[in-house]
Backbone as JSON Lines, residues from 0, in Angstrom:
{"i":0,"aa":"X","n":[2.35,16.9,-12.0],"ca":[2.42,15.43,-11.81],"c":[1.22,14.83,-12.44]}
{"i":1,"aa":"X","n":[1.42,13.78,-13.16],"ca":[0.36,13.04,-13.84],"c":[-0.44,12.25,-12.84]}
{"i":2,"aa":"X","n":[-1.64,11.86,-13.13],"ca":[-2.4,10.91,-12.37],"c":[-1.64,9.65,-12.02]}
{"i":3,"aa":"X","n":[-1.05,9.09,-13.14],"ca":[-0.32,7.89,-12.99],"c":[0.82,7.99,-11.96]}
{"i":4,"aa":"X","n":[1.55,9.08,-11.98],"ca":[2.66,9.22,-11.02],"c":[2.07,9.44,-9.58]}
{"i":5,"aa":"X","n":[0.92,10.09,-9.42],"ca":[0.29,10.25,-8.14],"c":[-0.14,8.89,-7.6]}
{"i":6,"aa":"X","n":[-0.63,8.05,-8.48],"ca":[-1.14,6.76,-8.07],"c":[0.07,5.89,-7.58]}
{"i":7,"aa":"X","n":[1.19,6.04,-8.32],"ca":[2.37,5.29,-8.02],"c":[3.0,5.8,-6.72]}
{"i":8,"aa":"X","n":[2.93,7.1,-6.52],"ca":[3.37,7.66,-5.24],"c":[2.55,7.13,-4.06]}
{"i":9,"aa":"X","n":[1.24,7.06,-4.23],"ca":[0.34,6.55,-3.27],"c":[0.68,5.06,-2.92]}
{"i":10,"aa":"X","n":[0.92,4.28,-3.96],"ca":[1.33,2.9,-3.8],"c":[2.62,2.78,-2.93]}
{"i":11,"aa":"X","n":[3.61,3.56,-3.28],"ca":[4.89,3.54,-2.53],"c":[4.67,4.01,-1.12]}
{"i":12,"aa":"X","n":[3.87,4.96,-0.86],"ca":[3.56,5.45,0.41],"c":[2.92,4.32,1.32]}
{"i":13,"aa":"X","n":[2.0,3.61,0.71],"ca":[1.27,2.54,1.4],"c":[2.24,1.39,1.73]}
{"i":14,"aa":"X","n":[3.17,1.15,0.84],"ca":[4.2,0.17,1.14],"c":[5.08,0.56,2.34]}
{"i":15,"aa":"X","n":[5.39,1.84,2.35],"ca":[6.23,2.39,3.47],"c":[5.44,2.31,4.8]}
{"i":16,"aa":"X","n":[4.19,2.6,4.76],"ca":[3.39,2.53,5.94],"c":[3.27,1.06,6.44]}
{"i":17,"aa":"X","n":[3.15,0.17,5.49],"ca":[3.1,-1.26,5.93],"c":[4.44,-1.66,6.57]}
{"i":18,"aa":"X","n":[5.51,-1.25,6.09],"ca":[6.88,-1.55,6.65],"c":[6.92,-0.91,8.08]}
{"i":19,"aa":"X","n":[6.49,0.27,8.21],"ca":[6.53,0.87,9.58],"c":[5.67,0.16,10.55]}
{"i":20,"aa":"X","n":[4.41,-0.29,10.1],"ca":[3.56,-1.01,10.97],"c":[4.19,-2.4,11.33]}
{"i":21,"aa":"X","n":[4.87,-3.02,10.4],"ca":[5.5,-4.26,10.69],"c":[6.57,-4.15,11.75]}
{"i":22,"aa":"X","n":[7.36,-3.03,11.72],"ca":[8.37,-2.76,12.69],"c":[7.74,-2.44,14.06]}
{"i":23,"aa":"X","n":[6.66,-1.67,14.07],"ca":[6.01,-1.4,15.31],"c":[5.44,-2.61,15.94]}
{"i":24,"aa":"X","n":[4.84,-3.53,15.08],"ca":[4.3,-4.72,15.6],"c":[5.34,-5.56,16.22]}
{"i":25,"aa":"X","n":[6.54,-5.63,15.62],"ca":[7.64,-6.49,16.11],"c":[8.17,-5.93,17.38]}
{"i":26,"aa":"X","n":[8.06,-4.65,17.63],"ca":[8.74,-4.05,18.78],"c":[7.87,-3.79,19.97]}
{"i":27,"aa":"X","n":[6.57,-4.15,19.87],"ca":[5.67,-3.97,21.03],"c":[5.38,-5.3,21.66]}
{"i":28,"aa":"X","n":[5.08,-5.26,22.93],"ca":[4.66,-6.54,23.63],"c":[3.19,-6.38,24.12]}
{"i":29,"aa":"X","n":[2.63,-5.23,23.99],"ca":[1.26,-5.03,24.37],"c":[0.27,-5.71,23.4]}
{"i":30,"aa":"X","n":[-0.44,-6.63,23.87],"ca":[-1.28,-7.5,23.0],"c":[-2.39,-6.59,22.3]}
{"i":31,"aa":"X","n":[-3.05,-5.71,23.06],"ca":[-4.03,-4.86,22.47],"c":[-3.53,-4.05,21.31]}
{"i":32,"aa":"X","n":[-2.34,-3.55,21.44],"ca":[-1.66,-2.72,20.44],"c":[-1.36,-3.62,19.21]}
{"i":33,"aa":"X","n":[-0.81,-4.85,19.51],"ca":[-0.48,-5.72,18.36],"c":[-1.79,-6.1,17.59]}
{"i":34,"aa":"X","n":[-2.88,-6.29,18.29],"ca":[-4.18,-6.6,17.58],"c":[-4.58,-5.41,16.68]}
{"i":35,"aa":"X","n":[-4.48,-4.24,17.25],"ca":[-4.88,-3.05,16.46],"c":[-3.93,-2.83,15.27]}
{"i":36,"aa":"X","n":[-2.71,-3.07,15.44],"ca":[-1.66,-2.98,14.38],"c":[-2.05,-4.0,13.3]}
{"i":37,"aa":"X","n":[-2.36,-5.17,13.66],"ca":[-2.7,-6.17,12.69],"c":[-3.99,-5.85,11.87]}
{"i":38,"aa":"X","n":[-4.96,-5.24,12.53],"ca":[-6.22,-4.84,11.87],"c":[-5.88,-3.71,10.9]}
{"i":39,"aa":"X","n":[-5.09,-2.7,11.32],"ca":[-4.76,-1.64,10.48],"c":[-3.87,-2.12,9.3]}
{"i":40,"aa":"X","n":[-2.99,-2.98,9.58],"ca":[-2.13,-3.57,8.56],"c":[-2.9,-4.26,7.48]}
{"i":41,"aa":"X","n":[-3.97,-4.96,7.85],"ca":[-4.77,-5.56,6.86],"c":[-5.52,-4.56,5.95]}
{"i":42,"aa":"X","n":[-5.98,-3.48,6.59],"ca":[-6.66,-2.41,5.83],"c":[-5.65,-1.79,4.85]}
{"i":43,"aa":"X","n":[-4.47,-1.55,5.21],"ca":[-3.43,-1.01,4.44],"c":[-3.12,-1.9,3.33]}
{"i":44,"aa":"X","n":[-2.97,-3.22,3.65],"ca":[-2.6,-4.27,2.62],"c":[-3.7,-4.26,1.53]}
{"i":45,"aa":"X","n":[-4.95,-4.29,1.92],"ca":[-6.09,-4.23,1.05],"c":[-5.99,-3.05,0.07]}
{"i":46,"aa":"X","n":[-5.76,-1.87,0.71],"ca":[-5.7,-0.62,-0.01],"c":[-4.54,-0.67,-0.99]}
{"i":47,"aa":"X","n":[-3.43,-1.18,-0.61],"ca":[-2.25,-1.24,-1.39],"c":[-2.48,-2.13,-2.58]}
{"i":48,"aa":"X","n":[-3.21,-3.32,-2.34],"ca":[-3.54,-4.19,-3.43],"c":[-4.36,-3.53,-4.49]}
{"i":49,"aa":"X","n":[-5.46,-2.77,-4.03],"ca":[-6.33,-2.02,-4.95],"c":[-5.53,-0.99,-5.71]}
{"i":50,"aa":"X","n":[-4.65,-0.25,-5.1],"ca":[-3.87,0.78,-5.74],"c":[-2.95,0.08,-6.76]}
{"i":51,"aa":"X","n":[-2.37,-1.04,-6.4],"ca":[-1.48,-1.74,-7.36],"c":[-2.27,-2.15,-8.6]}
{"i":52,"aa":"X","n":[-3.53,-2.61,-8.48],"ca":[-4.28,-2.99,-9.64],"c":[-4.45,-1.7,-10.54]}
{"i":53,"aa":"X","n":[-4.6,-0.52,-9.9],"ca":[-4.75,0.65,-10.71],"c":[-3.43,1.02,-11.38]}
{"i":54,"aa":"X","n":[-2.25,0.83,-10.66],"ca":[-0.96,1.06,-11.34],"c":[-0.86,0.15,-12.65]}
{"i":55,"aa":"X","n":[-1.24,-1.13,-12.47],"ca":[-1.21,-2.03,-13.56],"c":[-2.11,-1.57,-14.75]}
{"i":56,"aa":"X","n":[-3.26,-1.12,-14.42],"ca":[-4.15,-0.61,-15.37],"c":[-3.68,0.64,-16.12]}
{"i":57,"aa":"X","n":[-3.1,1.53,-15.29],"ca":[-2.52,2.72,-15.91],"c":[-1.37,2.41,-16.83]}
{"i":58,"aa":"X","n":[-0.46,1.46,-16.4],"ca":[0.59,1.18,-17.21],"c":[0.19,0.51,-18.54]}
{"i":59,"aa":"X","n":[-0.94,-0.18,-18.51],"ca":[-1.42,-0.8,-19.73],"c":[-2.11,0.23,-20.66]}
{"i":60,"aa":"X","n":[-2.82,1.19,-20.04],"ca":[-3.57,2.22,-20.8],"c":[-2.63,3.25,-21.32]}
{"i":61,"aa":"X","n":[-1.6,3.58,-20.55],"ca":[-0.65,4.68,-20.97],"c":[0.81,4.22,-20.87]}
{"i":62,"aa":"X","n":[1.17,3.34,-21.7],"ca":[2.54,2.73,-21.54],"c":[3.72,3.86,-21.64]}
{"i":63,"aa":"X","n":[3.43,5.06,-22.2],"ca":[4.43,6.04,-22.26],"c":[4.75,6.64,-20.86]}
{"i":64,"aa":"X","n":[3.86,6.4,-19.87],"ca":[4.08,6.8,-18.49],"c":[4.61,5.72,-17.58]}
{"i":65,"aa":"X","n":[4.82,4.55,-18.14],"ca":[5.29,3.41,-17.38],"c":[6.75,3.66,-16.92]}
{"i":66,"aa":"X","n":[6.93,3.41,-15.59],"ca":[8.3,3.66,-15.03],"c":[9.08,2.41,-14.96]}
């Protein structure tokens, strides 16, 4: 597996985690848990954004690996 594909897999995993957290947030009524989920969601969103920038960079640097 190339570094590019590993980065893209990481990006997809972070998107999946975000979706799971959104579902959990919507299904809970406990305010403390909602707050924690919101905080974790923001961290995941920030990480996903950073990884997405790396995906863009990799695609520009190595277009033969672009999916």
